[in-house]
Tab-separated table of C-alpha atoms and ligand atoms in Angstrom:
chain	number	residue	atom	x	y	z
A	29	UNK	CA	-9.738	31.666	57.889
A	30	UNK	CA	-9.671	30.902	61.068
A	31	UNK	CA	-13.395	31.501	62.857
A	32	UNK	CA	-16.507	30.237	60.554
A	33	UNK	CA	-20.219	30.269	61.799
A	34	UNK	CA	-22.549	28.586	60.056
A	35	UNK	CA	-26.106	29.216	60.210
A	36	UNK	CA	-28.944	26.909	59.871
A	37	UNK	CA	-29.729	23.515	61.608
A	38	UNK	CA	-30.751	21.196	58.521
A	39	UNK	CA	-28.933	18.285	56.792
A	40	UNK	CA	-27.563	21.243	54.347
A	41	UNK	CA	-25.232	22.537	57.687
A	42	UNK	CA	-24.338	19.827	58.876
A	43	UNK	CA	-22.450	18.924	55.278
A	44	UNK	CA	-21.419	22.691	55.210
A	45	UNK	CA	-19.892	21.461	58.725
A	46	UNK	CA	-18.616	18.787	57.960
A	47	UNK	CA	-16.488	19.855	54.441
A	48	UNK	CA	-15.391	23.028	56.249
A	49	UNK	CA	-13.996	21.127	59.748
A	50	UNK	CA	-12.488	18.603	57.006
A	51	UNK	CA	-10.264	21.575	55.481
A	52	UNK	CA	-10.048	23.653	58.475
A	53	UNK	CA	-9.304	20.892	60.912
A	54	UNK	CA	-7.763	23.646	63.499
A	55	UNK	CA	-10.596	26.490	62.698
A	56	UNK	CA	-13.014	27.328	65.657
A	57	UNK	CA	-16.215	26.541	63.608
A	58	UNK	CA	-19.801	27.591	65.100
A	59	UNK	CA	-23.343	27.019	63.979
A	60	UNK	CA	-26.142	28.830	64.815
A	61	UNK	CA	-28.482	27.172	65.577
A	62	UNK	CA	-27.191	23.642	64.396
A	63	UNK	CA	-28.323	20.391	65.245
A	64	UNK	CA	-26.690	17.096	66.912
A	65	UNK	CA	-24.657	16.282	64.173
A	66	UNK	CA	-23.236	19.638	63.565
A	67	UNK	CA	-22.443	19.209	66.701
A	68	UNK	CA	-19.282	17.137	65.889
A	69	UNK	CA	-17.628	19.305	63.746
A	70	UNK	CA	-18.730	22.549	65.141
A	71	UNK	CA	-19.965	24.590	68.511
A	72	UNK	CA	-23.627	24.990	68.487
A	73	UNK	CA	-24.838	28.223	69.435
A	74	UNK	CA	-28.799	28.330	70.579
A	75	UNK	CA	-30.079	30.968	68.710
A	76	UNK	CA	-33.083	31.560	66.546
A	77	UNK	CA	-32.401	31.571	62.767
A	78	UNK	CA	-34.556	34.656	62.797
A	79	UNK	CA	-33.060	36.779	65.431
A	80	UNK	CA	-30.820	38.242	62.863
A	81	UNK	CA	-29.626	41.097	65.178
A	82	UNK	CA	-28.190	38.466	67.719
A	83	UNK	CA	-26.603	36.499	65.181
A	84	UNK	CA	-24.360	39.716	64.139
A	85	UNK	CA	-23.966	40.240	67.930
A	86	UNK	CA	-22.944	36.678	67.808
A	87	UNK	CA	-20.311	37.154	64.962
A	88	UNK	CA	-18.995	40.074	66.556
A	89	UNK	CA	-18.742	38.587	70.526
A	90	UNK	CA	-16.893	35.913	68.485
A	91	UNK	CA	-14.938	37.632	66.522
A	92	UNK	CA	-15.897	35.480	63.142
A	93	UNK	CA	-13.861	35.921	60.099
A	94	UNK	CA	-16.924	34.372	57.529
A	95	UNK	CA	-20.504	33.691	58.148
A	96	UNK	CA	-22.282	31.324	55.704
A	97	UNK	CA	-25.917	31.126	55.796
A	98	UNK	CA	-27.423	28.354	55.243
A	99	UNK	CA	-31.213	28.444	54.676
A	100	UNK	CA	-33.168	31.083	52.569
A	101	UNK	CA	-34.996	32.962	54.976
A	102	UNK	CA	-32.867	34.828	56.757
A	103	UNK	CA	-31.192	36.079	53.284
A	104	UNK	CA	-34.146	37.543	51.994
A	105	UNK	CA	-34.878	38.953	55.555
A	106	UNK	CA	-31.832	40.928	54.989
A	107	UNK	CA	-28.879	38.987	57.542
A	108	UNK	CA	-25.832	39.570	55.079
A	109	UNK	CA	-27.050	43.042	54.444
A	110	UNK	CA	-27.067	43.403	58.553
A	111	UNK	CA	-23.619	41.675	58.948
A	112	UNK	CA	-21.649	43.741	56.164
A	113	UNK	CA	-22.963	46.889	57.516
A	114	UNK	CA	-21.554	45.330	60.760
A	115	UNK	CA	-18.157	44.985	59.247
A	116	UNK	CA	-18.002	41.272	58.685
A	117	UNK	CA	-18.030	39.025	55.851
A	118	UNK	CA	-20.749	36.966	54.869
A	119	UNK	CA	-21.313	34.024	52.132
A	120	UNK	CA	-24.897	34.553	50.360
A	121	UNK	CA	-26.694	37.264	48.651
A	122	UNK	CA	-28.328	40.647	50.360
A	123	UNK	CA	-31.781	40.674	50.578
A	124	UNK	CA	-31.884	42.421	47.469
A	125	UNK	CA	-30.394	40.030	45.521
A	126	UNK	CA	-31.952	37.057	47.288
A	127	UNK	CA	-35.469	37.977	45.939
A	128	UNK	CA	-33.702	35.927	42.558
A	129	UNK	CA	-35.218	33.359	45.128
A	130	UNK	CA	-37.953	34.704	47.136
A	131	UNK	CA	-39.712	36.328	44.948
A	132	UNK	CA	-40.418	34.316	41.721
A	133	UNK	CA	-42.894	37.117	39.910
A	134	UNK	CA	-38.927	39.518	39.980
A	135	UNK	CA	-37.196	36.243	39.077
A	136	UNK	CA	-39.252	35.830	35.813
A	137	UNK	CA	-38.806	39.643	35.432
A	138	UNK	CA	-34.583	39.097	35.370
A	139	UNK	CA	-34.720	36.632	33.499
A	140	UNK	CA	-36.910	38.034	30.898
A	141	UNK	CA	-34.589	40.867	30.602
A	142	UNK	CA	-31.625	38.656	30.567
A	143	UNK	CA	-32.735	36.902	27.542
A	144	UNK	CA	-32.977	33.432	30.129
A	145	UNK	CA	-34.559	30.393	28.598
A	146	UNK	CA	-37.450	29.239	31.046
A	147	UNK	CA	-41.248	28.433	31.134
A	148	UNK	CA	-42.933	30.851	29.297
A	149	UNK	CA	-45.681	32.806	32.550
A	150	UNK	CA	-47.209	35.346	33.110
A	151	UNK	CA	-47.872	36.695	36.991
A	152	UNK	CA	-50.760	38.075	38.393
A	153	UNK	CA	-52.347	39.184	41.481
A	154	UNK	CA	-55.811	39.992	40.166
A	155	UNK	CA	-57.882	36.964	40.372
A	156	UNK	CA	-60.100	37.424	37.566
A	157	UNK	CA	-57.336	38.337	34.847
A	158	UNK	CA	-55.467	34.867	36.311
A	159	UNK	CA	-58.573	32.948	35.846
A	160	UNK	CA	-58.947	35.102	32.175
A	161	UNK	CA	-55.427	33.954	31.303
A	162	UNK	CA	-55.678	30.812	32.300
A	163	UNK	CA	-58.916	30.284	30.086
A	164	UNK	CA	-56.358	29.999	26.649
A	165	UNK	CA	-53.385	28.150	28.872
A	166	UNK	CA	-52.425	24.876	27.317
A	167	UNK	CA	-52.620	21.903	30.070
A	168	UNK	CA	-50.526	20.620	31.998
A	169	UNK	CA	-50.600	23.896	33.584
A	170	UNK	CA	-47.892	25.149	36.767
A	171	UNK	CA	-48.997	27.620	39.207
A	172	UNK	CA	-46.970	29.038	41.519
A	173	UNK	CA	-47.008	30.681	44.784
A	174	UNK	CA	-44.474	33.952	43.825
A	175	UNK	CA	-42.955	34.092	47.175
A	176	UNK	CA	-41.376	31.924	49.667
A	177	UNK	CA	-42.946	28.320	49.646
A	178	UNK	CA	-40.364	26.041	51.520
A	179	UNK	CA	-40.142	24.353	47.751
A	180	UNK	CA	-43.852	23.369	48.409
A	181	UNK	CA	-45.399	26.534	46.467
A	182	UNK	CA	-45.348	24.769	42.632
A	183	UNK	CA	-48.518	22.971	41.808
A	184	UNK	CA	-48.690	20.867	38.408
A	185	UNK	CA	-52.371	21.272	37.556
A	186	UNK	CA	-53.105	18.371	34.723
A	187	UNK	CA	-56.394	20.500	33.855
A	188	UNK	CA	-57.117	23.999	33.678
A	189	UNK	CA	-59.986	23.571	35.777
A	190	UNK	CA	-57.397	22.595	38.614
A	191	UNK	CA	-55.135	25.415	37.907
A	192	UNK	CA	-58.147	27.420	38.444
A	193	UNK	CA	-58.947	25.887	41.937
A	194	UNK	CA	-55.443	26.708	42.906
A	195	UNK	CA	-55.264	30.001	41.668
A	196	UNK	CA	-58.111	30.837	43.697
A	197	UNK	CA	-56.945	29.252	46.423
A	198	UNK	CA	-54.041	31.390	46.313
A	199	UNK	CA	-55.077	34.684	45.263
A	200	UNK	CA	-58.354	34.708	47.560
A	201	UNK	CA	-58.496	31.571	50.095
A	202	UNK	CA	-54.524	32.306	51.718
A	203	UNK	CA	-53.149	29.045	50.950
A	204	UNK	CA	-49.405	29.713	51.235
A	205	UNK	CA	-50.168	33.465	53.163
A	206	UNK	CA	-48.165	36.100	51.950
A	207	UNK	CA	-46.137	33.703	49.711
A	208	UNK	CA	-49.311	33.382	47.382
A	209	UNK	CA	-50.971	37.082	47.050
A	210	UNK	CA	-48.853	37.345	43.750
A	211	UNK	CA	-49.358	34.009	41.564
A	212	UNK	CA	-47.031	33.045	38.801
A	213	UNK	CA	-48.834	30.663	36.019
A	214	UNK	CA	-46.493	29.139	33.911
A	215	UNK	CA	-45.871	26.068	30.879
A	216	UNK	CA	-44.938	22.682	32.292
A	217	UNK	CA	-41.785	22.001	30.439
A	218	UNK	CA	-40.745	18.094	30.267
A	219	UNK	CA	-37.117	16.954	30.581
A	220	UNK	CA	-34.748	16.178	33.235
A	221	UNK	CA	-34.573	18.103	36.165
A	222	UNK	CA	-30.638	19.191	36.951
A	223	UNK	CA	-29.685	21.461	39.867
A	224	UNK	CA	-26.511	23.685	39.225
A	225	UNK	CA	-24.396	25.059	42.209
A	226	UNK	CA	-22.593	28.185	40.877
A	227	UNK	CA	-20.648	29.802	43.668
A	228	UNK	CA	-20.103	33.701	42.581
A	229	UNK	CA	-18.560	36.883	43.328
A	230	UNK	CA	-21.269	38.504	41.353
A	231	UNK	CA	-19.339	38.598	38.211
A	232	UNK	CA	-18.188	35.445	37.402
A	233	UNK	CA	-18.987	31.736	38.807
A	234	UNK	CA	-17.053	28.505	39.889
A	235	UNK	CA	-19.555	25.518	39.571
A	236	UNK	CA	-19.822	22.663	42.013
A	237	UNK	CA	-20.316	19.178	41.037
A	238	UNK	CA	-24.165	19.421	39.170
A	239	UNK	CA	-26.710	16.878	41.013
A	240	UNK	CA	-30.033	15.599	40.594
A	241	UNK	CA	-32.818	16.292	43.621
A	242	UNK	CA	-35.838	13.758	43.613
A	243	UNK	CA	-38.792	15.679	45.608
A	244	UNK	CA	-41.719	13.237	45.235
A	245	UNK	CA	-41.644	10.981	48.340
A	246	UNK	CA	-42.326	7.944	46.504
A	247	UNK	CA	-39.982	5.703	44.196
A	248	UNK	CA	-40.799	6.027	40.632
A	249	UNK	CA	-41.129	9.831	41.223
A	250	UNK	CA	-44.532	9.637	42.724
A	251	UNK	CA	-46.546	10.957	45.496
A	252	UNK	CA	-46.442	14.410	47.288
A	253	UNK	CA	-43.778	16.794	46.577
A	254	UNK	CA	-41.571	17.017	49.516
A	255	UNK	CA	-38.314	19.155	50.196
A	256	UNK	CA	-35.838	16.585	48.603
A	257	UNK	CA	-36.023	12.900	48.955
A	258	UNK	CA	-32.544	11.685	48.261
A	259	UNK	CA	-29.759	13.502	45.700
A	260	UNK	CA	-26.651	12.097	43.734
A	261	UNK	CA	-23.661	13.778	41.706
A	262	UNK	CA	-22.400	14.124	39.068
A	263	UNK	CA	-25.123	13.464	36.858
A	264	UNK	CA	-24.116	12.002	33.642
A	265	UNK	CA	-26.270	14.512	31.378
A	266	UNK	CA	-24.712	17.624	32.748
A	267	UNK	CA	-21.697	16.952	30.488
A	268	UNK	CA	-19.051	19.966	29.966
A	269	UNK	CA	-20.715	21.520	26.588
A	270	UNK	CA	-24.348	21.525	28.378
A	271	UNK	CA	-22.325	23.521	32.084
A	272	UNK	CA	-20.518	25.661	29.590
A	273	UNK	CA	-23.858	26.476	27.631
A	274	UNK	CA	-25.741	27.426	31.195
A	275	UNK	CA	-22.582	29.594	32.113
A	276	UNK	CA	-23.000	31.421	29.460
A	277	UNK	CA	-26.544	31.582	28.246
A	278	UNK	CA	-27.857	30.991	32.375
A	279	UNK	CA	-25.913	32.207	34.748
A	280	UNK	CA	-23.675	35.114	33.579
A	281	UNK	CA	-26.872	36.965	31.934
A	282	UNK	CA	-28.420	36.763	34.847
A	283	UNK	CA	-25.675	38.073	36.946
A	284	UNK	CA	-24.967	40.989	35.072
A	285	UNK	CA	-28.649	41.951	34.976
A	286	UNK	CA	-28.354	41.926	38.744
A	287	UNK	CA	-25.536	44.141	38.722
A	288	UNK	CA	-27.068	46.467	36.194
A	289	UNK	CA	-30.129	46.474	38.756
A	290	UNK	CA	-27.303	47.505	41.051
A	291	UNK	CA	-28.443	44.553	42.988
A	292	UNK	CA	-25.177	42.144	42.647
A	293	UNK	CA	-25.351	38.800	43.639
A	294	UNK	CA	-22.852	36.805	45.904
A	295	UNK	CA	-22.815	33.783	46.874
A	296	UNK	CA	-24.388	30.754	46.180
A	297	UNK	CA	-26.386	30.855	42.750
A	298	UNK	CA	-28.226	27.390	42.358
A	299	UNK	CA	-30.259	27.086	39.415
A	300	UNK	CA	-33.135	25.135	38.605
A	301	UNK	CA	-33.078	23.365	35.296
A	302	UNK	CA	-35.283	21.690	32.957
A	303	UNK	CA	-32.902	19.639	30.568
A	304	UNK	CA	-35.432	19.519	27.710
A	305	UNK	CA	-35.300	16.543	25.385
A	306	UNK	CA	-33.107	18.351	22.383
A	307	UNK	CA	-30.547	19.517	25.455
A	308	UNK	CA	-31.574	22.845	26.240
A	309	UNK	CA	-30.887	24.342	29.612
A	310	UNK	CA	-34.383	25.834	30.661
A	311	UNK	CA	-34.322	27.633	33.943
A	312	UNK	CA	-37.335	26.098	36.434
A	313	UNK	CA	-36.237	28.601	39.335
A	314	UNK	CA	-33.135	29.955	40.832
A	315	UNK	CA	-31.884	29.416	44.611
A	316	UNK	CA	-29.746	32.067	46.393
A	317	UNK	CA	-28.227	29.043	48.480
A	318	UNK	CA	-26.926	25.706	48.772
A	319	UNK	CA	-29.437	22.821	47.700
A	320	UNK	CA	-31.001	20.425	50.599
A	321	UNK	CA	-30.053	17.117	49.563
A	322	UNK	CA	-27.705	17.839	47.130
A	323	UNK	CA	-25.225	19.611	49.129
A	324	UNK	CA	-24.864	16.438	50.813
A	325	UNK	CA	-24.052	15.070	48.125
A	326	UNK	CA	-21.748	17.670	45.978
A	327	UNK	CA	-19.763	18.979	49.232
A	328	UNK	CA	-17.921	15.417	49.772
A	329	UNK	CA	-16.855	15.586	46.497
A	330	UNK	CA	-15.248	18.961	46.781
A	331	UNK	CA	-11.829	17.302	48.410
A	332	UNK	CA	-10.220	20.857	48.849
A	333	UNK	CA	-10.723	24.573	48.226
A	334	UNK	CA	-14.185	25.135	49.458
A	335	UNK	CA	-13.525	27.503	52.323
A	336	UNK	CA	-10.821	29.435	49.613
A	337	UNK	CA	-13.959	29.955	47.608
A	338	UNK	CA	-16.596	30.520	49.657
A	339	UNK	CA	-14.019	33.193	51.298
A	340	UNK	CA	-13.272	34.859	47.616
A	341	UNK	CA	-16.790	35.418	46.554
A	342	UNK	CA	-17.645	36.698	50.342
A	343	UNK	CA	-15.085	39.739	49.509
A	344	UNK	CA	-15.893	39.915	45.449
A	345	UNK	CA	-11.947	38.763	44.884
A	346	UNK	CA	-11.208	36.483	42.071
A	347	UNK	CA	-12.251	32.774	42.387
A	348	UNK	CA	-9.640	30.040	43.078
A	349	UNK	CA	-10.292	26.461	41.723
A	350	UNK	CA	-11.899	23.428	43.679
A	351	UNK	CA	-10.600	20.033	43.870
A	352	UNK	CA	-12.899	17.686	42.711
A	353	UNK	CA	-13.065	13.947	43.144
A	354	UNK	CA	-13.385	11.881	40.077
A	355	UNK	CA	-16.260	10.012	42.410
A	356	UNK	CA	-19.678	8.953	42.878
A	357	UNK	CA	-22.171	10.396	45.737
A	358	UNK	CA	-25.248	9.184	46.759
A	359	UNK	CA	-27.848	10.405	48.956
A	360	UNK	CA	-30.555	8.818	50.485
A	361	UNK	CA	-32.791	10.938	52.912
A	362	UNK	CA	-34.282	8.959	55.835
A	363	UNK	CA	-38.097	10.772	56.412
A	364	UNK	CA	-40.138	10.447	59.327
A	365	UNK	CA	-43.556	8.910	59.688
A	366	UNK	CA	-46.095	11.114	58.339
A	367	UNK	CA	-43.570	13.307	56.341
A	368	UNK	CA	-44.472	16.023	54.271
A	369	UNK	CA	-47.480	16.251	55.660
A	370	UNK	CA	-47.487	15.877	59.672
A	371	UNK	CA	-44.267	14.394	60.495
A	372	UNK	CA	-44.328	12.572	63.958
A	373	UNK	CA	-41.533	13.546	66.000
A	374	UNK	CA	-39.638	11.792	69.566
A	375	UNK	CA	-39.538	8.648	67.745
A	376	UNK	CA	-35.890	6.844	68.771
A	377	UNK	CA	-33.284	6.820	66.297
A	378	UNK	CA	-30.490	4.004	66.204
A	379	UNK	CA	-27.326	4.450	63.870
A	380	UNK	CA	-24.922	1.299	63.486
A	381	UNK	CA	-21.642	2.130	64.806
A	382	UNK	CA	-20.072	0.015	61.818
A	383	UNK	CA	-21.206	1.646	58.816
A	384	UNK	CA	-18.932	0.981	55.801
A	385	UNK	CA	-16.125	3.176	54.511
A	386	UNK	CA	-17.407	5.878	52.674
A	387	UNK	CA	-20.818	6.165	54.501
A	388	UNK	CA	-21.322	9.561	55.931
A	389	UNK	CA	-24.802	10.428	58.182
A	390	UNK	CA	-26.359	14.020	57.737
A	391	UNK	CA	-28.347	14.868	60.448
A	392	UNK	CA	-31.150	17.145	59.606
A	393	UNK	CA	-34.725	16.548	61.921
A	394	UNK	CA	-32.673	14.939	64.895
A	395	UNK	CA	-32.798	16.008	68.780
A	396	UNK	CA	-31.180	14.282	71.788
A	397	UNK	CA	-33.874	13.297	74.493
A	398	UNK	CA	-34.036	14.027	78.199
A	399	UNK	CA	-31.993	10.827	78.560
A	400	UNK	CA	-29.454	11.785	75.707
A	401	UNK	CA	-31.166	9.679	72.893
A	402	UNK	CA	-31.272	10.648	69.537
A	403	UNK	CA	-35.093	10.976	68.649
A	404	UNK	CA	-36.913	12.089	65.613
A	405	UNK	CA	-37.684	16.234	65.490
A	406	UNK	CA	-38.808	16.984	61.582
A	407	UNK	CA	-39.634	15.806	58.488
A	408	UNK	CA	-36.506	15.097	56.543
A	409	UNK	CA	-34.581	13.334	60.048
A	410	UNK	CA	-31.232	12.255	58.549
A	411	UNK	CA	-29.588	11.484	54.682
A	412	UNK	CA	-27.257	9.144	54.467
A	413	UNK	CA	-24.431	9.945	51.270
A	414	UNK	CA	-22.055	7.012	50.057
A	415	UNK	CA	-19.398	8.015	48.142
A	416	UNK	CA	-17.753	5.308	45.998
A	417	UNK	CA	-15.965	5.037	42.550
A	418	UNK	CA	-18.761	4.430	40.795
A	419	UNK	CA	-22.303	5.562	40.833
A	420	UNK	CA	-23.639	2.137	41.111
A	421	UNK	CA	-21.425	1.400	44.376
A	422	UNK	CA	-22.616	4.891	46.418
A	423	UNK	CA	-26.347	3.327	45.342
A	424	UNK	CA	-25.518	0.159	47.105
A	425	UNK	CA	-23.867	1.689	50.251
A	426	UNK	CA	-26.250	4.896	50.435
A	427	UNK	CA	-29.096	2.345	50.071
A	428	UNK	CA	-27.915	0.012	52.494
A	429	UNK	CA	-27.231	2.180	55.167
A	430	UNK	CA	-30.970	4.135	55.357
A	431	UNK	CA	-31.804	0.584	55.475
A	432	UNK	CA	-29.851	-0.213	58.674
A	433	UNK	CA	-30.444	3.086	60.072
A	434	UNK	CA	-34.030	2.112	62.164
A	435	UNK	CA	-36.575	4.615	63.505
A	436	UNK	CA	-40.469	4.071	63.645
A	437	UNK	CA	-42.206	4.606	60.454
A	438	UNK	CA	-39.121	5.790	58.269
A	439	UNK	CA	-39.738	6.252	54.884
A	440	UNK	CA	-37.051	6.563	51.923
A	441	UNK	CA	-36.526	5.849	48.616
A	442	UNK	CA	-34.395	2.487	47.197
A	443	UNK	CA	-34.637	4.244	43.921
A	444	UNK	CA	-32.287	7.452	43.682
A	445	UNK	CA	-30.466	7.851	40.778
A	446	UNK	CA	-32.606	6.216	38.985
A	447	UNK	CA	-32.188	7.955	35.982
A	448	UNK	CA	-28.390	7.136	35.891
A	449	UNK	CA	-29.019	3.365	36.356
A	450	UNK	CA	-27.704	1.837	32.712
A	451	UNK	CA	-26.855	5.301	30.863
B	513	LIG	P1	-40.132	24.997	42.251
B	513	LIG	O1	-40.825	25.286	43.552
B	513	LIG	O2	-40.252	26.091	41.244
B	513	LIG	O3	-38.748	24.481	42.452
B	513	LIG	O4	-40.862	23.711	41.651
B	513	LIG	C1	-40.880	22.494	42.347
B	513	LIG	C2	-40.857	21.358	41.381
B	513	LIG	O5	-42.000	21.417	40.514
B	513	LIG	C3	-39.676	21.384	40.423
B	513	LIG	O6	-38.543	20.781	40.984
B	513	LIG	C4	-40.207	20.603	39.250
B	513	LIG	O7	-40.163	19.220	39.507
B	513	LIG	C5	-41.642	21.010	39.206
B	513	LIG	N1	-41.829	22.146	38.276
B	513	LIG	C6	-41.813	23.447	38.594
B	513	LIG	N2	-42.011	24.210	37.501
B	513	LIG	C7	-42.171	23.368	36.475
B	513	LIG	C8	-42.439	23.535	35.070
B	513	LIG	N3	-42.601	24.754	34.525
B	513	LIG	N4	-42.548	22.441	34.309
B	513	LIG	C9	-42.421	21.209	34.855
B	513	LIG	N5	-42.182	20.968	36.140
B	513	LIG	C10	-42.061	22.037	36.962
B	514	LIG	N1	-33.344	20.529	46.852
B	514	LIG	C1	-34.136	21.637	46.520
B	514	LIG	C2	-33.835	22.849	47.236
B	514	LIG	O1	-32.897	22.926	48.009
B	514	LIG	O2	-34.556	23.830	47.030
């Protein structure tokens, strides 16, 4: 493989950068539209993540041997579909297959037909039957926007009377547009949350190292659920019986109900999981993509083999093994001032040119200034992964670094991994 575009401009592509420039080190890589880290490893090409037709005019001018996209939304709008029709090879799932993601209401559906463990639901689009449901629903209750949410569109309700509120706020007052006309009430399940990166040619699946995502903003899991506060790998719980129990009772199932829905799915398949407290695998949601942090995290433990794989499930061929380090990632994202909420943006960013071995910086929310400074531009602005030989040392370095890192009113959690601490 000589010519890879990436496409996206988060802290997600700029580790997809990064890996693939790492085992490629004389491939021209490209990323649409990237950001200024990605800019180190790659070209950046100025184009809108939603112009799909000028990112396949892109691959072609370019002559790229394998796109991977990035981000959700332009999966489920249909850019793989666009580029193999086009003649080129793309990592990720057609729209078709993406809906595992952005639509929840046909996720439950495959998974109910699968024989998939998760939240018992039910999904509605008919306000009063919702609020007639929810009348019998034990509490805590989850209600979720069906469709695309940027991971905001799952409300824990602690009463019925709040599930209510957001139900109706969905179904009738727009809250999350489109994303919410078809609601998807569901259990709370408790447990530990585990994400699981399956890479897949739409038959069978090579899994990444597993990590854990934190998406409260505060330590100690509180506060507003955000996009993904800080991630580490491996996680200690996701042992080799409990990956080979969600191959086979998770992930398979649910990829061969996608092909008998002659609606295969390549690429990456990230579930969800709730890790319940006798050690079953209960699926929360499924991703058709690489997880923001975690891929931070899991792709610099991935020493060799990734572009191999992402290549072989791209053209359904067999899938060749990954080198994985026997290592420790952690990663700490760096939020700006006012994040999730309003994030304030332009705010100057300094990085410490001596940052220890091990330390790598993710850009995500960055952009360079009139006078070439780095400055603040979203919510999640950098994450900061240590890798080390032990859990406990990536916590030190990852920590230490977000807090050398300085911008106006950064936020980040001390505390990820916290689970792991003393198991
Ligand atoms: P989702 O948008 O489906 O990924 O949900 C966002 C977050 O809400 C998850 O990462 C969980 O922390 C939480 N969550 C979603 N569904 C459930 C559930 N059924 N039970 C408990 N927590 C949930
Ligand atoms: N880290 C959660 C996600 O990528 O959806």
């Amino acid at each position: 493989m000589k010519r890879v575009l990436v496409v996206g401009s988060g802290g997600r592509e700029h580790a997809l950068c990064w890996a693939l420039r790492r085992e490629l080190p004389e491939a021209s890589i490209f990323c649409v539209p990237g950001n200024p880290g990605t800019m180190t490893h790659a070209e950046n090409i100025p184009l809108p993540i939603t112009d799909l037709q000028a990112i396949v005019a892109e691959t072609e001018r370019l002559q790229v041997d394998l796109t991977v996209v990035g981000p959700e939304g332009p999966l489920a709008a249909g850019l793989v579909d666009l580029l193999v029709s086009a003649g080129r090879r793309a990592f990720g799932p057609t729209a078709a297959a993406a809906r595992i993601e952005a639509s929840k209401a046909f996720a439950k559906d495959v998974m109910r037909h699968a024989g998939v463990a998760t939240a018992a639901s039910a999904t509605f689009d008919d306000l009063p039957k919702a609020l007639e449901y929810l009348e019998r629903h034990p509490e805590p209750v989850v209600v979720k926007a069906s469709g695309l949410a940027a991971g905001k569109g799952a409300v824990i309700c602690g009463t019925r009377e709040e599930a209510c509120l957001t139900v109706e706020e969905m179904l009738a007052g727009g809250s999350f547009g489109e994303a919410g006309r078809t609601v998807v009430i569901e259990e709370f399940l408790e447990g530990e949350e585990l994400s699981v990166f399956a890479v897949t040619n739409g038959r069978e699946v090579r899994l990444l190292p597993s990590a854990q995502d934190h998406k409260r903003l505060l330590e100690g899991d509180e506060g507003p659920n955000t996009g993904g506060m800080g991630a580490y790998a491996p996680v200690r719980i996701a042992t080799p019986e409990l990956l080979a129990r969600v191959e086979r009772d998770v992930l398979l199932p649910t990829l061969q109900e996608l092909e008998r829905r002659r609606t295969p799915f390549r690429g990456m398949l990230y579930a969800g999981l709730m890790v319940t407290p006798d050690g079953t695998p209960m699926v929360i949601e499924f991703n058709c993509r690489f997880g923001d942090p975690e891929t931070q995290a899991v792709l610099p433990l991935v020493t060799s083999g990734l572009s191999n794989l992402l290549w072989a499930a791209a053209c359904g061929e067999a899938l060749p093994e990954v080198t994985v380090a026997q290592r420790a990632a952690v990663t700490t994202v760096l939020a700006a001032s006012g994040y999730p909420s309003s994030p304030m943006r332009g705010q100057r960013i300094t990085i410490p040119q001596d940052l220890p071995e091990g330390a790598l910086v993710f850009h995500a929310g960055t952009a360079l200034d009139d006078t070439g400074h780095l400055v603040t531009a979203g919510g999640r602005v950098l994450a900061v992964t240590a890798v080390a030989d032990s859990f406990d040392a990536a916590r030190t370095v990852s920590r230490d670094c977000a807090d050398r890192i300085t911008f106006e009113g950064k936020q980040f959690r001390r505390d990820i991994g916290w689970r792991e601490v003393g198991r």
